[in-house]
Amino acid sequence: MQEGSLSLTPSFRIFYLRLLGFCFLYFSSVAGTQAECPVQLSQQRVVVRYNGSVAVNCNTSITHKGMGWEASEGAVPMTRDKMITWRVSHLTEWDIEPFCFINHEEQCQVQLLVTIYKTPDSVSISIVDHSGPMIEGQQYKLQCDVHDVAPVQNLTVKWYKGQTLLDKTTFTEDSKTPLNETATLLIRPDRADDGAQYSCAAELELGAEGPQPPPNKTSESLSFTVYFKPIIDENKLPSIVPVFRGYPEVLVCEAEGNPKPTISWILGTNVIVYNETLTISESTPEHVYCIADNSAGRTTRQVNVSIQDISISTVSHTGPMIAGEWYELQCFIQNVVFKIVDVRWYKLNQINVTETIKTPANLTYKVRIRPDRADDGAQFWCEAKLEAKGPQRYSTMSSDHLSITVHSKPIIDENKLPSIVPVFRGNPEVLVCEAEGNPKPTISWILGTNVIVYNETLTISESTPEHVYCVANNSVGRTTRQVNVSIQDISISTVSHTGPMIAGEWYELQCFIQNVVFKIVDVRWYKLNQINVTETIKTPANLTYKVRIRPDRADDGAQFWCEAKLEAKGPQRYSTMSSDHLSITVHFKPIIDENKLPSIVPVFRGYPEVLVCEAEGNPKPTISWILGTNVIVYNESLTISESTPEHVYCVANNSVGRTTRQVNVSIQDISISTVSHTGPMIAGEWYELQCFIQNVVFKIVDVRWYKLNQINVTETIKTPANLTYKVRIRPDRADDGAQFWCEAKLEAKGPQRYSTMSSDHLSITVNSKPIIDENKLPSIVPVFRGYPEVLVCEAEGNPKPTISWILGTNVIVYNESLTISESTPEHVYCVANNSAGRTTRQVNVSIQVKPIINENKLPSIVPVFRGYPEVLVCEAEGNPKPTISWILGTNVIVYNETLTISESTPEHVYCVANNSAGRTTRQVNVVLKEDYLPLIAGLIAVTVVFISVIFIFIYSIYYKTAKMGRYSLKDAKPSAQNENIAQNGKHSPIPMKKLSQSDILA
């Protein structure tokens, strides 16, 4: 950098003025007496925010010769008023010491204590010399950095964890200007601190005169992870675990730690299992160890495995037991390390067999049982309740299950094998003999003297002996049951009729019963899916029973039969015998389906309809159609149109009869048209459509208007009073080519209650005013000098629009495109025109101009004094508005219109103004100047101090040799005084500086 010449800076001027003021005040304080000063301040101390305002009153109650405020900011000249105010709008002097002085008998002063404070720019918290997770129990240091705060001696840093105050840090530095301070806090985190939020707050405690509450600024929260050694859950993993032979146990080892611990088990010397659970059995070593391990440490828990044993057995008996006999069971317990509280006996599906044995004196327990046949396969076991130490106070050990086999004598099921069984001729019966016993019984039948059949079932018929016997036998015993066989006979038939029946005619059925050994309680007649046909016949006097029936079409294929209820002796008191089923055929006259063939059918011109005639009958009917006098069509369906006769007839015929149905054919017509208009329509105008309906034989329920892809155009017209219906439409450009039609909903009689007839579709043409495509023609178009642009104007309308351009007053160009340049007028207009209207769009032509930097505001050479930064301002004009940046050295770029430079700035900096039209650069040379003012100020200060010492020395000698007099300028005669003497005729001359006339107070 280049070195410059000496210049007088504002800071030196302030220093010089303060030095002169200090000397003056010092001499005044030495010369005056130290009596109490008769002035009062409205505030003895003030606290002011930096750059804030302050006002303090100084008043007196005595007559004086002048009072004022002396201060480096806001000084108040000497005045004769009794109250004066020191006021500063923006106080920025950190070490200001204002005082109010008064000239009474002598001059005195009272100083105002001023504290200027500034809240910190930022407060941040961090960990010192550490990163990553912390370890529980270790010591760490937190640091709180407070930037640019004053005064430091009033600063308190408070430390928080969450909302809890942990500690406070204060500072002793006696500095009035802002400083950067750092506070530290030692912490020893535990597992509860994992994820905890730490913060620090900087608070200025400025006393009662300061703002309340005190100014405070808090850092962002600091959260960290705390790693801690695993802790194994002893509630889930007891120290002693009993294991019963044959019943493995699962140990669960859960541990809490951070990071999450890994769990492993040590069994014996070399076996390690990596899992949270471990299955143990009687083969497991006596001691196993759960190890929970993570990066913070390792925890081990020993588990002692106690093998338990309990067994159940019979006493003095082996093999199956006999139902009803007494037997004894015993429970033997060994290797029990815990106290036995009680022993219980259990049988499957029962709580216990006998009473509980409390606190037994020995380890063998017995119980007597008397099994029955229900106990076959039952399982017995015993359980011992043990009292152990630990969270799970009680544990239970169970013996294996003892399954017993119980043998019992056979019992024949009498419900399945009655004592009397009726058998109808030609209908064999199967007898089933089932018996329950253990071992499983063998079944045999005895028929007569010598016939024995070994089987559970026996088929009997009219040839079977009157008495048969079922024998059930096993190793425990034998059971026999006698069965009496009773031969029965019953039949059903029609009386005086064969072949098909005719629906609606009367017929007679008879039921014949013979060889009945039991009393007949009643006889009932049945038809398939019905309980009975006629009333029940109670206690008949003979064995032939009749009933009259009148079948209908639903009875075709129905089955009839009769049943006789017999009263017998034995557990099954009543038995029933049924006849064979009698199936009948019923013929009936055809019935035409009127739901599928209405009496009136509308036919629209040009739209044939198909009539379907379906009829039900037995035998199946033949279908034919009669049209006019001589035309007969043999088919179930008939196609009709406007040429079909007004009346047609469907005829259904079979051997039972003939059925005819008349159908009336109604020709319909409907049309749509515009009212008082032909040709294309104009978008946005109103038009009227009409719907004309004629030859309608049904009631018109409503008329609806439709447009393609829409439900309807206007509201529905309900129950119209005439046959011409109108609707008003207002088409838009989207309706060009749209199709309109009307539909009439008709109410007819019959199963298809409603029918609809539609008009032909009416297609309309809609002319619309042009719409210019604004996406392809923006409102503002930039143009660079020497680079023409082409504008394209496209418009949509019907008929297709013609495009033209207007440039200035008289120039019109007929084309869809227009080439523009810097000579083009600022505003051009695209005009789209057709028979429906005209549309105009204005385009603003924006000429692009390369930036021009203002060299008046940015000189090419800028001097910089050490310690006094300068601000450079770079302004540039251009279209569009340029962006400003600065280039310092090789890689440093600053994006701003201003740049602050100092002695550390490179010798050459560049301002760059850039826009879409180009780029402009201006170089600025930075020249470094040296400042000699501090050296000169030091010399002046030494000289003033030297003179002050000499003055004090001379003054002290004079004060000792002569009494100090009091002098006044009142009635002074300036013309009689010489240049260096002031006197009043009473005392000796004293050295004084001559005062001018204007300095004499009245």
Short mmCIF file of N, CA and C in Angstrom, two decimals, residues 686-753:
data_model
loop_
_atom_site.label_atom_id
_atom_site.label_comp_id
_atom_site.label_asym_id
_atom_site.label_seq_id
_atom_site.Cartn_x
_atom_site.Cartn_y
_atom_site.Cartn_z
N TRP A 686 -79.00 -14.82 -26.18
CA TRP A 686 -80.07 -15.72 -25.76
C TRP A 686 -80.83 -16.23 -27.00
N TYR A 687 -81.17 -17.56 -26.99
CA TYR A 687 -81.96 -18.20 -28.05
C TYR A 687 -83.00 -19.11 -27.40
N GLU A 688 -84.00 -19.51 -28.24
CA GLU A 688 -85.08 -20.34 -27.71
C GLU A 688 -85.20 -21.61 -28.55
N LEU A 689 -85.30 -22.78 -27.83
CA LEU A 689 -85.54 -24.08 -28.47
C LEU A 689 -86.95 -24.54 -28.12
N GLN A 690 -87.61 -25.29 -29.06
CA GLN A 690 -88.94 -25.83 -28.75
C GLN A 690 -88.96 -27.32 -29.04
N CYS A 691 -89.75 -28.04 -28.18
CA CYS A 691 -89.93 -29.49 -28.29
C CYS A 691 -91.41 -29.73 -28.61
N PHE A 692 -91.72 -30.41 -29.78
CA PHE A 692 -93.11 -30.61 -30.20
C PHE A 692 -93.43 -32.11 -30.13
N ILE A 693 -94.48 -32.46 -29.37
CA ILE A 693 -94.87 -33.86 -29.15
C ILE A 693 -96.30 -34.04 -29.68
N GLN A 694 -96.52 -35.14 -30.43
CA GLN A 694 -97.86 -35.39 -30.98
C GLN A 694 -98.17 -36.89 -30.90
N ASN A 695 -99.50 -37.16 -30.98
CA ASN A 695 -100.02 -38.55 -30.98
C ASN A 695 -99.63 -39.30 -29.72
N VAL A 696 -99.63 -38.65 -28.54
CA VAL A 696 -99.26 -39.30 -27.30
C VAL A 696 -100.52 -39.82 -26.62
N VAL A 697 -100.56 -41.15 -26.37
CA VAL A 697 -101.77 -41.73 -25.76
C VAL A 697 -101.63 -41.81 -24.24
N PHE A 698 -100.38 -41.63 -23.72
CA PHE A 698 -100.19 -41.72 -22.27
C PHE A 698 -100.06 -40.32 -21.67
N LYS A 699 -100.16 -40.28 -20.36
CA LYS A 699 -99.93 -39.03 -19.63
C LYS A 699 -98.43 -38.68 -19.65
N ILE A 700 -98.13 -37.42 -19.99
CA ILE A 700 -96.73 -36.97 -20.00
C ILE A 700 -96.37 -36.55 -18.57
N VAL A 701 -95.41 -37.29 -17.96
CA VAL A 701 -95.02 -37.00 -16.58
C VAL A 701 -94.13 -35.76 -16.53
N ASP A 702 -93.08 -35.72 -17.35
CA ASP A 702 -92.24 -34.53 -17.44
C ASP A 702 -91.50 -34.54 -18.77
N VAL A 703 -90.94 -33.35 -19.12
CA VAL A 703 -90.14 -33.17 -20.33
C VAL A 703 -88.78 -32.63 -19.88
N ARG A 704 -87.71 -33.25 -20.39
CA ARG A 704 -86.36 -32.81 -20.01
C ARG A 704 -85.58 -32.44 -21.26
N TRP A 705 -84.69 -31.46 -21.09
CA TRP A 705 -83.84 -30.99 -22.19
C TRP A 705 -82.41 -31.45 -21.91
N TYR A 706 -81.71 -31.89 -22.95
CA TYR A 706 -80.36 -32.43 -22.78
C TYR A 706 -79.40 -31.78 -23.76
N LYS A 707 -78.14 -31.64 -23.27
CA LYS A 707 -77.04 -31.24 -24.13
C LYS A 707 -75.98 -32.31 -23.99
N LEU A 708 -75.28 -32.67 -25.07
CA LEU A 708 -74.33 -33.78 -25.08
C LEU A 708 -73.38 -33.68 -23.89
N ASN A 709 -73.27 -34.79 -23.13
CA ASN A 709 -72.40 -34.93 -21.96
C ASN A 709 -72.87 -34.15 -20.75
N GLN A 710 -74.13 -33.62 -20.78
CA GLN A 710 -74.68 -32.96 -19.62
C GLN A 710 -76.06 -33.55 -19.34
N ILE A 711 -76.48 -33.52 -18.05
CA ILE A 711 -77.76 -34.13 -17.69
C ILE A 711 -78.91 -33.34 -18.28
N ASN A 712 -78.98 -32.08 -18.02
CA ASN A 712 -80.04 -31.27 -18.60
C ASN A 712 -79.61 -29.81 -18.66
N VAL A 713 -80.34 -29.05 -19.50
CA VAL A 713 -80.00 -27.64 -19.70
C VAL A 713 -80.72 -26.77 -18.69
N THR A 714 -82.02 -27.01 -18.51
CA THR A 714 -82.81 -26.19 -17.61
C THR A 714 -83.62 -27.10 -16.69
N GLU A 715 -84.47 -26.48 -15.88
CA GLU A 715 -85.29 -27.26 -14.95
C GLU A 715 -86.26 -28.16 -15.71
N THR A 716 -86.67 -29.24 -15.01
CA THR A 716 -87.63 -30.19 -15.59
C THR A 716 -89.01 -29.55 -15.65
N ILE A 717 -89.73 -29.83 -16.74
CA ILE A 717 -91.11 -29.34 -16.89
C ILE A 717 -92.03 -30.46 -16.44
N LYS A 718 -92.72 -30.28 -15.30
CA LYS A 718 -93.58 -31.31 -14.73
C LYS A 718 -95.01 -31.17 -15.24
N THR A 719 -95.62 -32.30 -15.58
CA THR A 719 -97.05 -32.38 -15.96
C THR A 719 -97.44 -31.23 -16.88
N PRO A 720 -96.94 -31.20 -18.10
CA PRO A 720 -97.24 -30.07 -18.99
C PRO A 720 -98.71 -30.03 -19.38
N ALA A 721 -99.16 -28.81 -19.69
CA ALA A 721 -100.57 -28.64 -20.06
C ALA A 721 -100.78 -28.69 -21.57
N ASN A 722 -99.71 -28.59 -22.35
CA ASN A 722 -99.85 -28.67 -23.80
C ASN A 722 -98.71 -29.50 -24.36
N LEU A 723 -98.61 -29.60 -25.65
CA LEU A 723 -97.67 -30.50 -26.29
C LEU A 723 -96.51 -29.78 -26.97
N THR A 724 -96.35 -28.46 -26.70
CA THR A 724 -95.20 -27.70 -27.21
C THR A 724 -94.47 -27.11 -26.00
N TYR A 725 -93.16 -27.42 -25.89
CA TYR A 725 -92.39 -27.00 -24.72
C TYR A 725 -91.14 -26.25 -25.20
N LYS A 726 -90.84 -25.15 -24.51
CA LYS A 726 -89.74 -24.29 -24.92
C LYS A 726 -88.74 -24.12 -23.78
N VAL A 727 -87.46 -23.84 -24.17
CA VAL A 727 -86.41 -23.57 -23.21
C VAL A 727 -85.48 -22.52 -23.80
N ARG A 728 -84.96 -21.60 -22.93
CA ARG A 728 -84.04 -20.55 -23.37
C ARG A 728 -82.61 -21.00 -23.08
N ILE A 729 -81.71 -20.81 -24.06
CA ILE A 729 -80.30 -21.16 -23.88
C ILE A 729 -79.43 -19.96 -24.21
N ARG A 730 -78.22 -19.94 -23.63
CA ARG A 730 -77.24 -18.87 -23.88
C ARG A 730 -75.90 -19.55 -24.16
N PRO A 731 -75.67 -19.97 -25.40
CA PRO A 731 -74.46 -20.75 -25.71
C PRO A 731 -73.19 -19.93 -25.55
N ASP A 732 -72.09 -20.61 -25.21
CA ASP A 732 -70.78 -19.99 -25.20
C ASP A 732 -69.90 -20.69 -26.24
N ARG A 733 -68.60 -20.29 -26.31
CA ARG A 733 -67.73 -20.81 -27.38
C ARG A 733 -67.55 -22.32 -27.27
N ALA A 734 -67.68 -22.88 -26.03
CA ALA A 734 -67.52 -24.32 -25.86
C ALA A 734 -68.68 -25.10 -26.46
N ASP A 735 -69.82 -24.41 -26.75
CA ASP A 735 -71.00 -25.10 -27.27
C ASP A 735 -70.98 -25.23 -28.79
N ASP A 736 -69.93 -24.75 -29.45
CA ASP A 736 -69.89 -24.88 -30.90
C ASP A 736 -69.91 -26.36 -31.29
N GLY A 737 -70.88 -26.77 -32.06
CA GLY A 737 -71.04 -28.17 -32.46
C GLY A 737 -71.78 -29.01 -31.45
N ALA A 738 -72.24 -28.43 -30.33
CA ALA A 738 -72.96 -29.20 -29.31
C ALA A 738 -74.31 -29.66 -29.86
N GLN A 739 -74.79 -30.79 -29.29
CA GLN A 739 -76.07 -31.36 -29.72
C GLN A 739 -77.08 -31.28 -28.58
N PHE A 740 -78.29 -30.77 -28.93
CA PHE A 740 -79.38 -30.64 -27.96
C PHE A 740 -80.51 -31.58 -28.38
N TRP A 741 -81.24 -32.11 -27.39
CA TRP A 741 -82.46 -32.88 -27.67
C TRP A 741 -83.37 -32.84 -26.46
N CYS A 742 -84.62 -33.25 -26.65
CA CYS A 742 -85.58 -33.29 -25.55
C CYS A 742 -86.12 -34.70 -25.42
N GLU A 743 -86.52 -35.04 -24.18
CA GLU A 743 -87.08 -36.35 -23.87
C GLU A 743 -88.37 -36.16 -23.09
N ALA A 744 -89.39 -36.98 -23.45
CA ALA A 744 -90.67 -36.95 -22.73
C ALA A 744 -90.82 -38.26 -21.98
N LYS A 745 -91.07 -38.18 -20.67
CA LYS A 745 -91.30 -39.37 -19.85
C LYS A 745 -92.80 -39.61 -19.79
N LEU A 746 -93.24 -40.81 -20.23
CA LEU A 746 -94.66 -41.14 -20.33
C LEU A 746 -95.03 -42.13 -19.24
N GLU A 747 -96.25 -41.96 -18.69
CA GLU A 747 -96.75 -42.89 -17.67
C GLU A 747 -97.76 -43.82 -18.33
N ALA A 748 -97.46 -45.13 -18.33
CA ALA A 748 -98.34 -46.12 -18.96
C ALA A 748 -98.81 -47.12 -17.93
N LYS A 749 -99.77 -47.87 -18.27
CA LYS A 749 -100.27 -48.92 -17.38
C LYS A 749 -99.52 -50.21 -17.68
N GLY A 750 -99.35 -51.02 -16.66
CA GLY A 750 -98.66 -52.29 -16.84
C GLY A 750 -97.43 -52.38 -15.98
N PRO A 751 -96.70 -53.50 -16.07
CA PRO A 751 -95.51 -53.69 -15.20
C PRO A 751 -94.42 -52.68 -15.49
N GLN A 752 -94.24 -52.28 -16.78
CA GLN A 752 -93.24 -51.25 -17.11
C GLN A 752 -93.97 -49.92 -17.10
N ARG A 753 -94.04 -49.32 -15.91
CA ARG A 753 -94.95 -48.20 -15.70
C ARG A 753 -94.57 -46.97 -16.51
#
